[in-house]
């Protein structure tokens, strides 16, 4: 390439860019600079937007973008330096106001300047990757005003002072606060965080550290919680009023840490006002407050729950092991129900129905109810009491409620089979004596037990109900086929299926002739309609209504047991009978006879016969006469009612033994079931699986399981492995 | 606000226009009109006329654009003038959106042809996100904005450019050949408006920076850049960089007997979270297609024609593209036969759908191999001087784009609702657009 050509090239380049007026750029910039001054001095009304926009456009078009950009920054910087001096000069309270005022002015001016420089913003700045006009304006404000040494710390201290004042109850100008803090937010998240939020949180932490210490020394737990709650809502309100919403989480965690987390243990265990006190006195508000505050911190609820659980267990243990309190079973159960209601209410009203608290409540009850071995009996007795009389005049819905509560307790029981045993006894007595108040309630409870424990658990109980129903039909059929029997005594027979009922083999007594004739007729009728059955009389369980006329002609209807009837009927034929004579005539077992005579002769107001000699106990040498002087206000007199009673110690032992006896086949069945599917299993696993399988009914005793295994080995169901003695094999 | 108060009069370069504030509000706040009517500039009373020192013909066109959303440019107004005026008012984006409609392969019209300057074959053409494009040939990349005005070219000083890609409308990534002993080459990030180098991507192997040759490029929506890399020792494979930090984040080393570093085509599959890598004939004697999962450094799928009978040499795969919706990879041979490979089977075979044996007879002197592209369920394939569009589940040919001059198409690209086709002769590229939506 020759030199000549090169020169030509240069000349062409010169021709390319011709600027008419060499001072064009300066002149145009001066116009714009003057406009920026006017805008800052709030004297913009005379400005023509079109002219300014066109001038800025032309500068960029003619490649003076750089000049325009640096010029705008320099002009704005000088203005802001001036402003910061004015702000700094403001005294006392007017400092923030001045700052806010200048900030608003700057924003307005920035907006207008951006409008003028819009073309530069879009083209020159875009392609050179410089900072756009608006963020640049904010940066300049940040660097020249907010970070100006004479403003920076003063601004922060002023703001923190105001917050402190508000915390101590003074009223401050929240609007101004909001505007100034909004300025920090507008300047960018990092400015807000570094220049305000972080120091604010530090100051708050310090404040609450001191205050919480003060409170905890001087307040009881309830008051402290109230104050903490108040502080928390205040801080949340503060955020809503004049802070960035993102600060809420941070400031609340400061309050939570300083006021709750750091004092958690001390609060819960505070003497005379801590958690236990609140629970004892049903302080729902305080408990609710504690729950809501403690749930905000880690391990808060765990702490509350643990204290509640240990209190519940302690309280429950005392309740069930106190011999005084277990004297009356009905009251005992009622007390348990009351405690449960109390805590249910606490959990639902104060603890927001928290599942973990409900679980803690359940496990506590399960723990202490089973501490008392008589709990199953007592619960059954409670039901018995309710179903006998307690439910009279109560609406169906409420009956259900009571039954549901009982079921709740039932669920806690480990020895459900013991309960079943007692329940069966009590139910039999209720059914036979016709004492049950509501058939519906009885059936409803059975359904509940069925859903809880399955078909097997209740099949016998249901059988009892069926027997009652069938007996009614049988009686109707009996009298229908013997119309001649409408005269004379009426016999009502309840045919009970052996096995469904808790009957003991009993020696029947000698019935009076009138009755035994009827009995024979019934036997032949029943066996005539049902072949292959055997009837045996349970005279120990029956009752009778007999009419009696005493000395002065007083007529009474006496409601007595079958045994008592037999005794009384003897007096139709003789005035005086000795114990021996009665025993011979009736053949009632001695123990029963004694009890029967006692209730006829020794109970005041019901002594239809007299005993000689007069004494409390029945002796074998005693003799008896009809008490002609017997009087009673009532026509009907009930004698020797057999009321379900708490069992005596020997009875209890007996029941216990029967339960143990009943468990044996169940344990064996479980072992066989498990071994049948597993074929080979070691001892520990077998124990574990059997226990698990039987859990819904009772807690199997490992030694008993071991005994059962031995027994099964003896009977060749299982064998020990020849090499490993711990292994059992199933023998098909 | 009454009806009359809404009215506004302008005197634009001596001509009076009357319009309403409502119409002007369509320009948006970030425009001349938006600023003009902002409260801060307390505008003089409503009845006065606002003077604007601009071209009145263009103002008329732009005012109609604000009124209707349609752009109608009379023949007497040069496009550049209109763009200049739109830029003054801050309405360039309005003009661009009005100029062409949403992309539909079956409704494309040729809108422009831009004649290249550089001699020789073009390497690649890539559509930018907002309607611009860039063309690479040799060591130069020409950059065009959506108005098809050329910006400063990117000049690599004799290094050959292998591939180009748009990171965003302002940034272009180039991959280039290594120059032996100079430590140059590799990948760089360039400004699309000024052509300046902004950043160089580096490859590290065992904590040492290596010089390398970068090949095909691909981008994921998670701001990752993938490139096939060839170094001189072990650094063969696929490199991964973070678009934001520019740092290398991963490297998938080539396994013996399998080619990754020479790949012709990379494609990021978003649904599968995998990268498709295809190395094809004639760069290698065999074709290798694989899917890489970078999370556990695993080749999750692969296919190769190694060992298949060479007698059917017309069935050499020349380009491949994964179609995630139909779980298959579409391939094409030099006669524009499409083939499909099932992605759900490992080591499946190509199911060719032979369409055009006719082509064999009239091959042009300087053939260009077919290329494939996929856009919203439409498959595009270039062959000689035309581009075929296939649609539907069976990929039926529905349209064909053809331009008589310029020779065979050596590359094409779809983006910014436009299709750019680069022809091998004279370096001309055609711009295809979908017309704006019909009036009714």
PDB file of C-alpha atoms in Angstrom, chain B residues 156-357:
ATOM      1  CA  UNK B 156     -10.357 -12.804  15.507  1.00  0.00           C
ATOM      2  CA  UNK B 157      -7.112 -12.089  13.709  1.00  0.00           C
ATOM      3  CA  UNK B 158      -6.903 -15.196  11.486  1.00  0.00           C
ATOM      4  CA  UNK B 159      -8.221 -17.694  14.003  1.00  0.00           C
ATOM      5  CA  UNK B 160     -10.979 -19.760  12.479  1.00  0.00           C
ATOM      6  CA  UNK B 161     -14.381 -19.402  14.134  1.00  0.00           C
ATOM      7  CA  UNK B 162     -16.076 -22.757  14.688  1.00  0.00           C
ATOM      8  CA  UNK B 163     -19.380 -21.784  16.235  1.00  0.00           C
ATOM      9  CA  UNK B 164     -21.280 -18.752  17.477  1.00  0.00           C
ATOM     10  CA  UNK B 165     -24.110 -18.363  19.981  1.00  0.00           C
ATOM     11  CA  UNK B 166     -26.158 -15.599  21.548  1.00  0.00           C
ATOM     12  CA  UNK B 167     -26.102 -15.411  25.341  1.00  0.00           C
ATOM     13  CA  UNK B 168     -28.550 -12.507  25.212  1.00  0.00           C
ATOM     14  CA  UNK B 169     -29.292  -9.706  22.771  1.00  0.00           C
ATOM     15  CA  UNK B 170     -26.091  -7.942  23.775  1.00  0.00           C
ATOM     16  CA  UNK B 171     -23.624 -10.791  24.181  1.00  0.00           C
ATOM     17  CA  UNK B 172     -22.249 -13.314  21.726  1.00  0.00           C
ATOM     18  CA  UNK B 173     -20.051 -16.308  22.498  1.00  0.00           C
ATOM     19  CA  UNK B 174     -17.516 -17.401  19.897  1.00  0.00           C
ATOM     20  CA  UNK B 175     -15.661 -20.673  19.762  1.00  0.00           C
ATOM     21  CA  UNK B 176     -12.430 -20.692  17.799  1.00  0.00           C
ATOM     22  CA  UNK B 177      -9.475 -22.840  16.819  1.00  0.00           C
ATOM     23  CA  UNK B 178      -6.394 -22.856  18.934  1.00  0.00           C
ATOM     24  CA  UNK B 179      -3.295 -21.316  17.424  1.00  0.00           C
ATOM     25  CA  UNK B 180      -0.373 -23.503  18.147  1.00  0.00           C
ATOM     26  CA  UNK B 181       2.093 -22.076  20.603  1.00  0.00           C
ATOM     27  CA  UNK B 182       0.208 -18.823  21.081  1.00  0.00           C
ATOM     28  CA  UNK B 183      -2.187 -19.840  23.782  1.00  0.00           C
ATOM     29  CA  UNK B 184      -5.007 -18.244  21.847  1.00  0.00           C
ATOM     30  CA  UNK B 185      -8.281 -19.695  20.666  1.00  0.00           C
ATOM     31  CA  UNK B 186     -10.926 -21.274  22.807  1.00  0.00           C
ATOM     32  CA  UNK B 187     -13.996 -19.270  23.650  1.00  0.00           C
ATOM     33  CA  UNK B 188     -14.717 -15.588  24.141  1.00  0.00           C
ATOM     34  CA  UNK B 189     -17.652 -13.391  25.050  1.00  0.00           C
ATOM     35  CA  UNK B 190     -18.132 -10.377  22.745  1.00  0.00           C
ATOM     36  CA  UNK B 191     -20.377  -7.352  22.723  1.00  0.00           C
ATOM     37  CA  UNK B 192     -22.859  -7.569  19.864  1.00  0.00           C
ATOM     38  CA  UNK B 193     -23.090  -3.790  19.510  1.00  0.00           C
ATOM     39  CA  UNK B 194     -19.389  -2.887  19.585  1.00  0.00           C
ATOM     40  CA  UNK B 195     -17.689  -6.192  18.771  1.00  0.00           C
ATOM     41  CA  UNK B 196     -15.369  -5.830  21.800  1.00  0.00           C
ATOM     42  CA  UNK B 197     -14.026  -8.826  23.644  1.00  0.00           C
ATOM     43  CA  UNK B 198     -15.551  -8.884  27.137  1.00  0.00           C
ATOM     44  CA  UNK B 199     -14.356 -12.178  28.568  1.00  0.00           C
ATOM     45  CA  UNK B 200     -12.281 -15.239  27.747  1.00  0.00           C
ATOM     46  CA  UNK B 201     -13.444 -18.653  28.929  1.00  0.00           C
ATOM     47  CA  UNK B 202     -10.660 -20.890  30.151  1.00  0.00           C
ATOM     48  CA  UNK B 203     -10.184 -24.630  30.438  1.00  0.00           C
ATOM     49  CA  UNK B 204      -8.324 -26.009  33.411  1.00  0.00           C
ATOM     50  CA  UNK B 205      -6.959 -29.493  33.572  1.00  0.00           C
ATOM     51  CA  UNK B 206      -5.453 -30.579  36.852  1.00  0.00           C
ATOM     52  CA  UNK B 207      -5.391 -26.954  38.013  1.00  0.00           C
ATOM     53  CA  UNK B 208      -3.484 -25.790  34.950  1.00  0.00           C
ATOM     54  CA  UNK B 209      -4.905 -23.454  32.366  1.00  0.00           C
ATOM     55  CA  UNK B 210      -4.728 -25.148  28.969  1.00  0.00           C
ATOM     56  CA  UNK B 211      -5.057 -23.732  25.513  1.00  0.00           C
ATOM     57  CA  UNK B 212      -7.751 -25.468  23.513  1.00  0.00           C
ATOM     58  CA  UNK B 213      -9.888 -25.487  20.392  1.00  0.00           C
ATOM     59  CA  UNK B 214     -13.583 -24.969  21.053  1.00  0.00           C
ATOM     60  CA  UNK B 215     -16.146 -26.491  18.707  1.00  0.00           C
ATOM     61  CA  UNK B 216     -19.918 -26.668  18.926  1.00  0.00           C
ATOM     62  CA  UNK B 217     -21.739 -24.564  21.531  1.00  0.00           C
ATOM     63  CA  UNK B 218     -24.980 -24.952  23.462  1.00  0.00           C
ATOM     64  CA  UNK B 219     -26.748 -23.013  26.212  1.00  0.00           C
ATOM     65  CA  UNK B 220     -29.068 -24.157  28.997  1.00  0.00           C
ATOM     66  CA  UNK B 221     -31.782 -22.073  30.653  1.00  0.00           C
ATOM     67  CA  UNK B 222     -29.818 -22.432  33.914  1.00  0.00           C
ATOM     68  CA  UNK B 223     -27.201 -20.063  32.523  1.00  0.00           C
ATOM     69  CA  UNK B 224     -24.686 -22.702  31.553  1.00  0.00           C
ATOM     70  CA  UNK B 225     -22.564 -22.770  28.404  1.00  0.00           C
ATOM     71  CA  UNK B 226     -21.465 -26.096  26.945  1.00  0.00           C
ATOM     72  CA  UNK B 227     -18.718 -26.463  24.356  1.00  0.00           C
ATOM     73  CA  UNK B 228     -16.887 -29.346  22.782  1.00  0.00           C
ATOM     74  CA  UNK B 229     -13.180 -28.923  23.508  1.00  0.00           C
ATOM     75  CA  UNK B 230      -9.995 -30.294  22.031  1.00  0.00           C
ATOM     76  CA  UNK B 231      -6.713 -29.742  23.764  1.00  0.00           C
ATOM     77  CA  UNK B 232      -3.410 -31.389  23.210  1.00  0.00           C
ATOM     78  CA  UNK B 233      -3.259 -33.904  26.028  1.00  0.00           C
ATOM     79  CA  UNK B 234      -6.185 -35.013  28.138  1.00  0.00           C
ATOM     80  CA  UNK B 235      -8.525 -32.096  27.829  1.00  0.00           C
ATOM     81  CA  UNK B 236     -10.775 -33.650  25.185  1.00  0.00           C
ATOM     82  CA  UNK B 237     -14.449 -33.581  25.963  1.00  0.00           C
ATOM     83  CA  UNK B 238     -17.269 -31.229  26.843  1.00  0.00           C
ATOM     84  CA  UNK B 239     -16.597 -28.186  29.002  1.00  0.00           C
ATOM     85  CA  UNK B 240     -19.231 -26.373  31.050  1.00  0.00           C
ATOM     86  CA  UNK B 241     -19.083 -22.719  32.110  1.00  0.00           C
ATOM     87  CA  UNK B 242     -21.330 -20.494  34.154  1.00  0.00           C
ATOM     88  CA  UNK B 243     -22.666 -17.636  32.046  1.00  0.00           C
ATOM     89  CA  UNK B 244     -22.751 -15.242  34.977  1.00  0.00           C
ATOM     90  CA  UNK B 245     -19.397 -15.830  36.627  1.00  0.00           C
ATOM     91  CA  UNK B 246     -17.637 -17.055  33.472  1.00  0.00           C
ATOM     92  CA  UNK B 247     -15.925 -19.776  35.495  1.00  0.00           C
ATOM     93  CA  UNK B 248     -15.539 -23.332  34.305  1.00  0.00           C
ATOM     94  CA  UNK B 249     -17.862 -25.468  36.411  1.00  0.00           C
ATOM     95  CA  UNK B 250     -17.462 -28.938  34.951  1.00  0.00           C
ATOM     96  CA  UNK B 251     -15.716 -31.036  32.339  1.00  0.00           C
ATOM     97  CA  UNK B 252     -16.886 -34.313  30.830  1.00  0.00           C
ATOM     98  CA  UNK B 253     -13.774 -36.141  29.671  1.00  0.00           C
ATOM     99  CA  UNK B 254     -13.970 -38.140  26.493  1.00  0.00           C
ATOM    100  CA  UNK B 255     -13.850 -41.879  27.031  1.00  0.00           C
ATOM    101  CA  UNK B 256     -11.568 -43.967  24.788  1.00  0.00           C
ATOM    102  CA  UNK B 257     -13.205 -44.997  21.530  1.00  0.00           C
ATOM    103  CA  UNK B 258     -15.889 -42.357  21.771  1.00  0.00           C
ATOM    104  CA  UNK B 259     -15.665 -38.889  20.307  1.00  0.00           C
ATOM    105  CA  UNK B 260     -16.878 -35.860  22.271  1.00  0.00           C
ATOM    106  CA  UNK B 261     -14.228 -33.198  21.737  1.00  0.00           C
ATOM    107  CA  UNK B 262     -14.838 -33.156  17.975  1.00  0.00           C
ATOM    108  CA  UNK B 263     -18.587 -32.830  18.282  1.00  0.00           C
ATOM    109  CA  UNK B 264     -20.442 -31.054  15.468  1.00  0.00           C
ATOM    110  CA  UNK B 265     -23.553 -30.438  17.458  1.00  0.00           C
ATOM    111  CA  UNK B 266     -24.516 -29.911  21.089  1.00  0.00           C
ATOM    112  CA  UNK B 267     -28.115 -29.594  22.225  1.00  0.00           C
ATOM    113  CA  UNK B 268     -29.284 -29.068  25.776  1.00  0.00           C
ATOM    114  CA  UNK B 269     -32.390 -31.116  26.625  1.00  0.00           C
ATOM    115  CA  UNK B 270     -34.217 -29.354  29.396  1.00  0.00           C
ATOM    116  CA  UNK B 271     -36.720 -32.082  30.225  1.00  0.00           C
ATOM    117  CA  UNK B 272     -34.123 -34.817  30.481  1.00  0.00           C
ATOM    118  CA  UNK B 273     -31.493 -32.561  32.069  1.00  0.00           C
ATOM    119  CA  UNK B 274     -29.030 -33.978  29.579  1.00  0.00           C
ATOM    120  CA  UNK B 275     -26.795 -32.728  26.800  1.00  0.00           C
ATOM    121  CA  UNK B 276     -26.991 -34.269  23.351  1.00  0.00           C
ATOM    122  CA  UNK B 277     -23.546 -34.576  21.752  1.00  0.00           C
ATOM    123  CA  UNK B 278     -23.278 -35.578  18.097  1.00  0.00           C
ATOM    124  CA  UNK B 279     -20.027 -36.165  16.236  1.00  0.00           C
ATOM    125  CA  UNK B 280     -20.773 -36.887  12.604  1.00  0.00           C
ATOM    126  CA  UNK B 281     -19.335 -37.840   9.257  1.00  0.00           C
ATOM    127  CA  UNK B 282     -17.232 -36.374   7.636  1.00  0.00           C
ATOM    128  CA  UNK B 283     -15.479 -34.919  10.670  1.00  0.00           C
ATOM    129  CA  UNK B 284     -14.983 -38.472  11.843  1.00  0.00           C
ATOM    130  CA  UNK B 285     -15.260 -41.705   9.913  1.00  0.00           C
ATOM    131  CA  UNK B 286     -18.108 -42.796  12.136  1.00  0.00           C
ATOM    132  CA  UNK B 287     -21.043 -41.115  13.753  1.00  0.00           C
ATOM    133  CA  UNK B 288     -21.361 -40.894  17.508  1.00  0.00           C
ATOM    134  CA  UNK B 289     -24.480 -39.608  19.237  1.00  0.00           C
ATOM    135  CA  UNK B 290     -24.785 -39.611  23.017  1.00  0.00           C
ATOM    136  CA  UNK B 291     -26.699 -38.050  25.901  1.00  0.00           C
ATOM    137  CA  UNK B 292     -24.613 -36.879  28.852  1.00  0.00           C
ATOM    138  CA  UNK B 293     -25.898 -36.418  32.376  1.00  0.00           C
ATOM    139  CA  UNK B 294     -23.524 -34.030  34.122  1.00  0.00           C
ATOM    140  CA  UNK B 295     -24.956 -34.553  37.569  1.00  0.00           C
ATOM    141  CA  UNK B 296     -23.432 -38.002  37.905  1.00  0.00           C
ATOM    142  CA  UNK B 297     -20.996 -37.799  34.952  1.00  0.00           C
ATOM    143  CA  UNK B 298     -22.808 -40.504  33.126  1.00  0.00           C
ATOM    144  CA  UNK B 299     -23.447 -41.211  29.466  1.00  0.00           C
ATOM    145  CA  UNK B 300     -27.100 -42.153  29.790  1.00  0.00           C
ATOM    146  CA  UNK B 301     -27.736 -43.026  26.139  1.00  0.00           C
ATOM    147  CA  UNK B 302     -25.584 -43.551  23.076  1.00  0.00           C
ATOM    148  CA  UNK B 303     -25.734 -44.624  19.451  1.00  0.00           C
ATOM    149  CA  UNK B 304     -23.080 -45.121  16.840  1.00  0.00           C
ATOM    150  CA  UNK B 305     -22.890 -46.480  13.335  1.00  0.00           C
ATOM    151  CA  UNK B 306     -19.630 -48.280  14.027  1.00  0.00           C
ATOM    152  CA  UNK B 307     -19.911 -51.738  12.547  1.00  0.00           C
ATOM    153  CA  UNK B 308     -22.999 -51.121  10.455  1.00  0.00           C
ATOM    154  CA  UNK B 309     -22.549 -52.240   6.828  1.00  0.00           C
ATOM    155  CA  UNK B 310     -20.816 -49.576   4.760  1.00  0.00           C
ATOM    156  CA  UNK B 311     -22.549 -50.636   1.541  1.00  0.00           C
ATOM    157  CA  UNK B 312     -25.385 -48.261   2.255  1.00  0.00           C
ATOM    158  CA  UNK B 313     -23.163 -45.226   2.345  1.00  0.00           C
ATOM    159  CA  UNK B 314     -26.045 -42.989   1.354  1.00  0.00           C
ATOM    160  CA  UNK B 315     -27.321 -43.497   4.857  1.00  0.00           C
ATOM    161  CA  UNK B 316     -24.548 -41.538   6.545  1.00  0.00           C
ATOM    162  CA  UNK B 317     -25.951 -39.307   9.273  1.00  0.00           C
ATOM    163  CA  UNK B 318     -25.150 -35.671   8.527  1.00  0.00           C
ATOM    164  CA  UNK B 319     -27.095 -33.912  11.276  1.00  0.00           C
ATOM    165  CA  UNK B 320     -29.052 -34.942  14.352  1.00  0.00           C
ATOM    166  CA  UNK B 321     -31.536 -33.282  16.624  1.00  0.00           C
ATOM    167  CA  UNK B 322     -33.261 -34.570  19.733  1.00  0.00           C
ATOM    168  CA  UNK B 323     -37.023 -34.233  19.978  1.00  0.00           C
ATOM    169  CA  UNK B 324     -37.931 -34.555  23.634  1.00  0.00           C
ATOM    170  CA  UNK B 325     -41.678 -34.559  23.045  1.00  0.00           C
ATOM    171  CA  UNK B 326     -41.545 -37.740  20.993  1.00  0.00           C
ATOM    172  CA  UNK B 327     -38.581 -39.247  22.875  1.00  0.00           C
ATOM    173  CA  UNK B 328     -36.567 -39.670  19.726  1.00  0.00           C
ATOM    174  CA  UNK B 329     -33.642 -38.278  17.827  1.00  0.00           C
ATOM    175  CA  UNK B 330     -34.183 -37.151  14.267  1.00  0.00           C
ATOM    176  CA  UNK B 331     -31.252 -37.590  11.880  1.00  0.00           C
ATOM    177  CA  UNK B 332     -30.809 -36.691   8.238  1.00  0.00           C
ATOM    178  CA  UNK B 333     -28.527 -38.041   5.488  1.00  0.00           C
ATOM    179  CA  UNK B 334     -27.064 -36.192   2.551  1.00  0.00           C
ATOM    180  CA  UNK B 335     -30.145 -36.904   0.426  1.00  0.00           C
ATOM    181  CA  UNK B 336     -32.460 -35.348   2.974  1.00  0.00           C
ATOM    182  CA  UNK B 337     -33.892 -38.660   4.094  1.00  0.00           C
ATOM    183  CA  UNK B 338     -35.115 -38.288   7.641  1.00  0.00           C
ATOM    184  CA  UNK B 339     -34.401 -41.028  10.134  1.00  0.00           C
ATOM    185  CA  UNK B 340     -35.539 -41.552  13.705  1.00  0.00           C
ATOM    186  CA  UNK B 341     -33.851 -43.247  16.660  1.00  0.00           C
ATOM    187  CA  UNK B 342     -35.823 -44.165  19.753  1.00  0.00           C
ATOM    188  CA  UNK B 343     -34.374 -42.522  22.864  1.00  0.00           C
ATOM    189  CA  UNK B 344     -36.067 -44.938  25.229  1.00  0.00           C
ATOM    190  CA  UNK B 345     -34.047 -47.907  23.944  1.00  0.00           C
ATOM    191  CA  UNK B 346     -30.357 -48.250  24.403  1.00  0.00           C
ATOM    192  CA  UNK B 347     -28.546 -48.980  21.138  1.00  0.00           C
ATOM    193  CA  UNK B 348     -31.594 -48.836  18.885  1.00  0.00           C
ATOM    194  CA  UNK B 349     -31.286 -48.522  15.133  1.00  0.00           C
ATOM    195  CA  UNK B 350     -32.283 -45.751  12.733  1.00  0.00           C
ATOM    196  CA  UNK B 351     -35.728 -46.022  11.230  1.00  0.00           C
ATOM    197  CA  UNK B 352     -35.328 -44.230   7.900  1.00  0.00           C
ATOM    198  CA  UNK B 353     -38.275 -42.701   6.155  1.00  0.00           C
ATOM    199  CA  UNK B 354     -36.973 -42.568   2.633  1.00  0.00           C
ATOM    200  CA  UNK B 355     -38.591 -39.734   0.751  1.00  0.00           C
ATOM    201  CA  UNK B 356     -36.513 -38.515  -2.115  1.00  0.00           C
ATOM    202  CA  UNK B 357     -34.257 -40.768  -4.070  1.00  0.00           C
TER     203      UNK B 357
END
